[in-house]
Coordinates of N, CA and C and ligand atoms in Angstrom, one line a residue:
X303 N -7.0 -4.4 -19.6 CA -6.3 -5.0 -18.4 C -6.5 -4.2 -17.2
X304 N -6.5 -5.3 -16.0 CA -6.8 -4.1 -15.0 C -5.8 -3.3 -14.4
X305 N -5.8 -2.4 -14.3 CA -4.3 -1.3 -13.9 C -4.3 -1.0 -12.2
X306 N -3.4 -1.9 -11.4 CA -3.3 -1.4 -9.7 C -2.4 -1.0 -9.9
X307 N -2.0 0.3 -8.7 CA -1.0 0.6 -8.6 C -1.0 0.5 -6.5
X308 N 0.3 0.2 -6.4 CA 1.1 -0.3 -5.6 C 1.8 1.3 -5.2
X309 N 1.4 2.0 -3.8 CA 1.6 3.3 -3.4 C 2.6 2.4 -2.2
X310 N 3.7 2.5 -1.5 CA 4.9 2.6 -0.5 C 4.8 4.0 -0.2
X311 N 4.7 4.6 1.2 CA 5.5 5.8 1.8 C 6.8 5.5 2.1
X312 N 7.1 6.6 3.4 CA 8.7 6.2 3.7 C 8.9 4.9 4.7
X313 N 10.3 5.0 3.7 CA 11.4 3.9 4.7 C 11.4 2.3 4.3
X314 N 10.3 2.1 3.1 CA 9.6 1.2 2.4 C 10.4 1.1 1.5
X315 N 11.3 1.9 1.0 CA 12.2 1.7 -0.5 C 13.7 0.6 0.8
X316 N 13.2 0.5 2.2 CA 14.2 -0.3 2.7 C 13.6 -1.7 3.1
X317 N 12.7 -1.8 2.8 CA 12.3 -3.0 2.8 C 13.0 -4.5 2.7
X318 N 13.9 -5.3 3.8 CA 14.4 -6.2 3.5 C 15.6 -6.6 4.3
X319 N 16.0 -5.0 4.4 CA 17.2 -4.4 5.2 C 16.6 -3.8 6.4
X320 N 15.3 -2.8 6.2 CA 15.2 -2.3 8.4 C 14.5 -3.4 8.7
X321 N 15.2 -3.3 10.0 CA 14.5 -4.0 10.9 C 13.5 -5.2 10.2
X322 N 14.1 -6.0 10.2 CA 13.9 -7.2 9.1 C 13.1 -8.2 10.6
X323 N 13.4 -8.0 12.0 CA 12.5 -8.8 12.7 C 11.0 -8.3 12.5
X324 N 10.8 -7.0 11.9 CA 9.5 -6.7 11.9 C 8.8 -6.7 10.6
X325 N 9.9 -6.5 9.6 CA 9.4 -6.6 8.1 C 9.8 -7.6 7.1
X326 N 10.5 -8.4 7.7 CA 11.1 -9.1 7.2 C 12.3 -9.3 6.4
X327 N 13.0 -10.2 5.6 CA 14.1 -10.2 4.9 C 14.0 -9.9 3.1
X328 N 12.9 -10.0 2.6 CA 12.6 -9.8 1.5 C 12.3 -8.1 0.7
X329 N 13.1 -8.0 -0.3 CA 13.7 -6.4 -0.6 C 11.6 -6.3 -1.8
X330 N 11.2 -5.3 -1.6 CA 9.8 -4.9 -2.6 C 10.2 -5.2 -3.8
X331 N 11.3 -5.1 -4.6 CA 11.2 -5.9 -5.5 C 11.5 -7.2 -6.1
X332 N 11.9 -7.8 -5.0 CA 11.9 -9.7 -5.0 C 10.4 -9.4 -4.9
X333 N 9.8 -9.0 -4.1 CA 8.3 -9.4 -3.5 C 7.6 -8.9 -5.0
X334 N 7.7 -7.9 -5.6 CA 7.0 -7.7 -6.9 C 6.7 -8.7 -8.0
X335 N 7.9 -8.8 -8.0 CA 8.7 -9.6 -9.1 C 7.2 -10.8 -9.1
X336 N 7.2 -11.7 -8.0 CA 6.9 -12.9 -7.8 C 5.2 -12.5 -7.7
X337 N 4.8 -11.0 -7.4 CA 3.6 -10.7 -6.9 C 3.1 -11.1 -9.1
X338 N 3.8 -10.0 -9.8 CA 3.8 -10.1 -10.9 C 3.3 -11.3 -12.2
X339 N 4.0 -12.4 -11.7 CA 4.0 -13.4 -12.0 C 2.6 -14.2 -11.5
X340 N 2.4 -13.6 -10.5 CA 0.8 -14.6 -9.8 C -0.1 -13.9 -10.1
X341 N -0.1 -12.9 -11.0 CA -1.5 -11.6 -11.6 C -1.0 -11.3 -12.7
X342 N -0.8 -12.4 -13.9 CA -0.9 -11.8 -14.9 C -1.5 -11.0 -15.9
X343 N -2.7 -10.9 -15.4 CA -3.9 -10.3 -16.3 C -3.7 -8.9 -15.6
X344 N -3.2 -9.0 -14.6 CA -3.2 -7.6 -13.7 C -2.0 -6.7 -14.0
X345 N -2.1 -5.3 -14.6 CA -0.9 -4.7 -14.6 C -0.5 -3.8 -13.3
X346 N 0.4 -4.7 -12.6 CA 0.7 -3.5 -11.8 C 2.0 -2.8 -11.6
X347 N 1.3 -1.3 -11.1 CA 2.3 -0.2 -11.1 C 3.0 -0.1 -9.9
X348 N 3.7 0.3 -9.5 CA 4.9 0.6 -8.0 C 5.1 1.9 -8.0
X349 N 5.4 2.3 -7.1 CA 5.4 4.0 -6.7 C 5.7 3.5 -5.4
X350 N 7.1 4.5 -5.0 CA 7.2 4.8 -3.5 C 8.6 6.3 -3.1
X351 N 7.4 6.5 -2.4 CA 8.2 8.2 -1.8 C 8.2 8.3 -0.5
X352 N 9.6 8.8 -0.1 CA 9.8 9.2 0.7 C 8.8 10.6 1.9
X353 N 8.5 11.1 0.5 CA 8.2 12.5 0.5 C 6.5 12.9 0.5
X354 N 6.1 13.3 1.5 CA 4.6 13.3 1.8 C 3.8 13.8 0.5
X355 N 4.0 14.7 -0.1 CA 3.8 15.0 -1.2 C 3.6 14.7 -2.7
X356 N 4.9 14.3 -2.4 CA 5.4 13.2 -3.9 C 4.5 12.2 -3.6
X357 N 3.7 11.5 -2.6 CA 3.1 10.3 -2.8 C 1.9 10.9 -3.0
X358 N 1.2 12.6 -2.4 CA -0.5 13.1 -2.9 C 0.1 13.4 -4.3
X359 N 0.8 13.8 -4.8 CA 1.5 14.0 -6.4 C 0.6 12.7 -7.3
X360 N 1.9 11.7 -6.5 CA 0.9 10.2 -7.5 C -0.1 9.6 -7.0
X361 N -1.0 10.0 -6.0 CA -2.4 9.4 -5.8 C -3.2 10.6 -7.2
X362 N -2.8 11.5 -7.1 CA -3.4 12.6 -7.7 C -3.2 12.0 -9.8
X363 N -2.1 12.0 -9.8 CA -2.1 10.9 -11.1 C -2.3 9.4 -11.5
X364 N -2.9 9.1 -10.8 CA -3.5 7.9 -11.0 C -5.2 8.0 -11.4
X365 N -5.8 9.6 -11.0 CA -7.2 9.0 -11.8 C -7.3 9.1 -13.0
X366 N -8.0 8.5 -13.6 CA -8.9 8.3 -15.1 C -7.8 7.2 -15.5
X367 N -6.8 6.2 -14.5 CA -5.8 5.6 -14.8 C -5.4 4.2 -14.1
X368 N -5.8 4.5 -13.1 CA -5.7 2.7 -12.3 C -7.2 3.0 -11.7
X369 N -7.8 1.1 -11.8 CA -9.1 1.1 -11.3 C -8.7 0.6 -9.8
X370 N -7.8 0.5 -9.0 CA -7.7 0.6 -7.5 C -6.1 1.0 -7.2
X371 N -6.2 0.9 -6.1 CA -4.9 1.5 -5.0 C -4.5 0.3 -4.3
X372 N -3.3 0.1 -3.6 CA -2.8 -0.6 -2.6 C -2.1 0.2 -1.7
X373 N -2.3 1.1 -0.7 CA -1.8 1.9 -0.1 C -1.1 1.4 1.4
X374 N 0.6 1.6 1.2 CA 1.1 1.7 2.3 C 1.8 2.6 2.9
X375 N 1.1 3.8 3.4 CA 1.4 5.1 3.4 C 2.7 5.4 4.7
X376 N 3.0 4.2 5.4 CA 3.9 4.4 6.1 C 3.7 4.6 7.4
X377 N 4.4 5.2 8.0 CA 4.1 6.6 9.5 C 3.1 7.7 8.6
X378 N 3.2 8.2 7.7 CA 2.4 9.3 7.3 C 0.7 8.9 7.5
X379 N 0.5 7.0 8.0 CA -0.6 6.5 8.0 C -1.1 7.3 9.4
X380 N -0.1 7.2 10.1 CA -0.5 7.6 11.5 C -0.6 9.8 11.6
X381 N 0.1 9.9 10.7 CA 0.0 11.8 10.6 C -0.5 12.4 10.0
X382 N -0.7 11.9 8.8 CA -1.2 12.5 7.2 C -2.8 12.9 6.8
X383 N -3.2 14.2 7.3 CA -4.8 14.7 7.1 C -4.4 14.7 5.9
X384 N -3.3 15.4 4.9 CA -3.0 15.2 3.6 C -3.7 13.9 2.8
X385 N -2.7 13.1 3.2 CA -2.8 12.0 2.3 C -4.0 11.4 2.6
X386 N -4.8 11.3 3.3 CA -6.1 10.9 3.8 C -7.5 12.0 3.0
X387 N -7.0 13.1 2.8 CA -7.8 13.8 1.8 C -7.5 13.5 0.3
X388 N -6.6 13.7 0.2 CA -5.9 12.1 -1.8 C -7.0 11.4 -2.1
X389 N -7.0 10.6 -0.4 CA -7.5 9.1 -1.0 C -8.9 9.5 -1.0
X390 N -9.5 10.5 -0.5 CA -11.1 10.8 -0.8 C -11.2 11.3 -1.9
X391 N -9.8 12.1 -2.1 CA -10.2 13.3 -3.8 C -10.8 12.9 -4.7
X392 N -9.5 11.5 -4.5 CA -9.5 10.5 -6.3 C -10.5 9.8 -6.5
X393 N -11.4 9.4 -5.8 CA -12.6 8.8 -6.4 C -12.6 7.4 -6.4
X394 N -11.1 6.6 -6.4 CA -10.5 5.5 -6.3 C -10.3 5.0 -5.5
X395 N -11.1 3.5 -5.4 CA -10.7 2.1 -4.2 C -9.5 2.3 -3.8
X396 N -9.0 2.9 -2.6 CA -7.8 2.2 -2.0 C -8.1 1.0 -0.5
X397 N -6.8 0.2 -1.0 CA -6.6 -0.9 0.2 C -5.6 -0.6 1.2
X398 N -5.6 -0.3 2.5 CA -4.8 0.5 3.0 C -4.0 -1.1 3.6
X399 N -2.7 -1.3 3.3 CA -2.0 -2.5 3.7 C -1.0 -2.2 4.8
X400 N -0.7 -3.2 6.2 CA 0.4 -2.7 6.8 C 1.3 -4.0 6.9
X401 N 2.3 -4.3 6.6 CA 3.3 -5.6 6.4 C 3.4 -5.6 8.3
X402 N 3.3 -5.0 9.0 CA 3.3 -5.7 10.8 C 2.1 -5.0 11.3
X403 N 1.3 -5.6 12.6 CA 0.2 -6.0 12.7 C 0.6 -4.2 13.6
X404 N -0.2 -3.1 13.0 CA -0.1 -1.6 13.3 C -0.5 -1.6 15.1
X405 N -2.1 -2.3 15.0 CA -2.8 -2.3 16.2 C -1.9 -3.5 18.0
X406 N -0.5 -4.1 17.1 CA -0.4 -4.3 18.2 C 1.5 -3.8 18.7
X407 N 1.6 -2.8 17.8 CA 2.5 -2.2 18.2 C 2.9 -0.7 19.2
X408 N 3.1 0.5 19.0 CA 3.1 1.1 19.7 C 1.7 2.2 19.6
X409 N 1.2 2.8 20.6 CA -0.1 3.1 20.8 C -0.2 4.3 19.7
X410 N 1.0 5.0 19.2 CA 1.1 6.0 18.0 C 0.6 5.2 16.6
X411 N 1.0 4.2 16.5 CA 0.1 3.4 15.3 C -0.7 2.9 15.4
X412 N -2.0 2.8 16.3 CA -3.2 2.8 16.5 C -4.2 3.5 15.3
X413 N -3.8 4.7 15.5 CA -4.3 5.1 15.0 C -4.0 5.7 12.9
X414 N -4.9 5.2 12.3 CA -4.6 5.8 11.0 C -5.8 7.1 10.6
X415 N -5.3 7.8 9.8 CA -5.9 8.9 9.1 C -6.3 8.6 8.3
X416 N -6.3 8.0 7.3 CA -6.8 6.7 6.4 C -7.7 6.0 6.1
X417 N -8.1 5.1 7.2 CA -8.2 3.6 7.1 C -10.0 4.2 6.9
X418 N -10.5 4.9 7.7 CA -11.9 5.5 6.9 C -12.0 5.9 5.5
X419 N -11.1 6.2 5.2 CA -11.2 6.3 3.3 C -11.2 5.3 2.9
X420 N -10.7 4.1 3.3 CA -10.3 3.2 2.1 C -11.5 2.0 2.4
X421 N -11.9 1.2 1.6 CA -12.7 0.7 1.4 C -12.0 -0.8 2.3
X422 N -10.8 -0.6 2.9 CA -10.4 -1.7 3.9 C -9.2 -2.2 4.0
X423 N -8.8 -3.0 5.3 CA -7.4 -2.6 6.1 C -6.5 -3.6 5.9
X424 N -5.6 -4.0 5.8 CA -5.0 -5.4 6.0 C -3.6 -4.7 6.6
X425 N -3.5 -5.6 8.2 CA -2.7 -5.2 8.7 C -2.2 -6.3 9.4
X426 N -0.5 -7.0 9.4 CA -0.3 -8.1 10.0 C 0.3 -9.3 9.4
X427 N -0.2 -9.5 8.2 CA 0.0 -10.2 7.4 C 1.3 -10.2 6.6
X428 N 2.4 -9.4 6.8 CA 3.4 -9.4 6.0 C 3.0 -9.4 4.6
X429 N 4.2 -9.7 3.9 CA 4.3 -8.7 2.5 C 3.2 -9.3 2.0
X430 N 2.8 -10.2 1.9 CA 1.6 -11.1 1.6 C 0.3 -10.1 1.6
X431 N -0.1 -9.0 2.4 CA -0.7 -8.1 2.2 C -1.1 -7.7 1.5
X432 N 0.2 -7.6 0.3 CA -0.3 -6.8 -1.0 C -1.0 -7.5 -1.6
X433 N -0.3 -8.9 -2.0 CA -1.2 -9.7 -2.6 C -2.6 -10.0 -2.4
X434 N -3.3 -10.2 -1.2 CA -4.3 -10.4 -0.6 C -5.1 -9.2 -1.2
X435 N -4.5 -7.4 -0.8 CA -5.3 -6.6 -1.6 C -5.5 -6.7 -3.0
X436 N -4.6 -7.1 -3.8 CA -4.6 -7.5 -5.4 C -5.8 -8.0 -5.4
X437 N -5.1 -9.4 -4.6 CA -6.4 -10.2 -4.7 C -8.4 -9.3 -4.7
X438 N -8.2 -8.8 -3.5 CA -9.4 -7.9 -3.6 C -9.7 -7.4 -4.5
X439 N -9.4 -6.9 -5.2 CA -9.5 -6.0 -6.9 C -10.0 -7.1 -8.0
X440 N -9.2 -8.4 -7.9 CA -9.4 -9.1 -9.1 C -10.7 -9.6 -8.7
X441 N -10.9 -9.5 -8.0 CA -12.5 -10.4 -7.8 C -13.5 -9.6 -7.9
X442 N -12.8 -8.0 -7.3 CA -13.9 -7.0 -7.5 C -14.5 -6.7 -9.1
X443 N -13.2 -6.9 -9.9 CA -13.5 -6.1 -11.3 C -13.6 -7.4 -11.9
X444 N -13.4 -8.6 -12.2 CA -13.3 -9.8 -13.1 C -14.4 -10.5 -13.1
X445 N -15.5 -10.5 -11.9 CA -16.7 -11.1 -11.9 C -17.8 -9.9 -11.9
Ligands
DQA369 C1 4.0 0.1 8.3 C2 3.6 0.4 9.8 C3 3.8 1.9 10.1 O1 3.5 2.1 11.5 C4 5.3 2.2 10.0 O2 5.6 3.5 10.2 C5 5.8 1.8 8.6 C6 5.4 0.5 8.1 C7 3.8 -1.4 8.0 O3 3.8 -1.7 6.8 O4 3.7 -2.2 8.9 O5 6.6 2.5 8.0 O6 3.1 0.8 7.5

């Protein structure tokens, strides 16, 4: 079965409740739950840290273990040489996802540390994001 795992940074475990004009009203795990159900062949994992580390921790345990990534690394998208060296270490497809459109917000999230590692961006699209990346995976490994 194919193994994604689903990476959240901070402020992401509030998904539902902040600032809901920009993220909307739906909590990550209503959004799971239903993601779940529309990839059943697909097992996927969830992970989310607050903590810049704790999230290189589990990119770092994920190899020889999930064949892609769904990366929403947060603000740490916009700071993190760290976490942008992870996603080269592992060897592993990551999709770097943003639930509001990064490029037309404030000129500090322009820029990601990232989005050159990952094999590609989805930004804008609300939680639906994830899906879309899923999506990317199943077509990559299933055909
Ligand atoms: C975000 C965009 C980031 O700029 C912000 O810091 C977040 C969420 C998004 O999903 O739109 O925490 O990654």
């Amino acid at each position: 079965m194919l193994q994604i795992a689903i990476v959240n940074g901070p402020n992401l475990n509030l998904l539902g409740v902040r600032e809901p004009h920009i993220y909307g009203n739906q909590s990550f795990d209503q959004y799971v739950a239903g993601l779940k159900e529309r990839f059943p062949q697909v097992q996927i994992h969830t992970y989310q840290s607050n903590v810049e580390g704790e999230l290189i921790n589990y990119l770092h345990s994920c190899m020889g273990k999930m064949q892609g990534i769904v990366l929403n690394a947060g603000a740490y998208t916009h700071t993190s040489i760290a976490i942008a060296d992870a996603v080269s270490a592992i060897g592993i497809p990551v999709v770097e996802v943003h639930i509001s459109n990064v490029l037309a917000r404030e000129d500090y999230r322009k820029t990601s540390f990232i989005a050159d590692k990952c094999v590609g961006s989805i930004s804008g699209l609300g939680m639906e994001g994830y899906a879309l990346a899923v999506r990317y995976f199943t077509d990559k490994f299933e055909h």
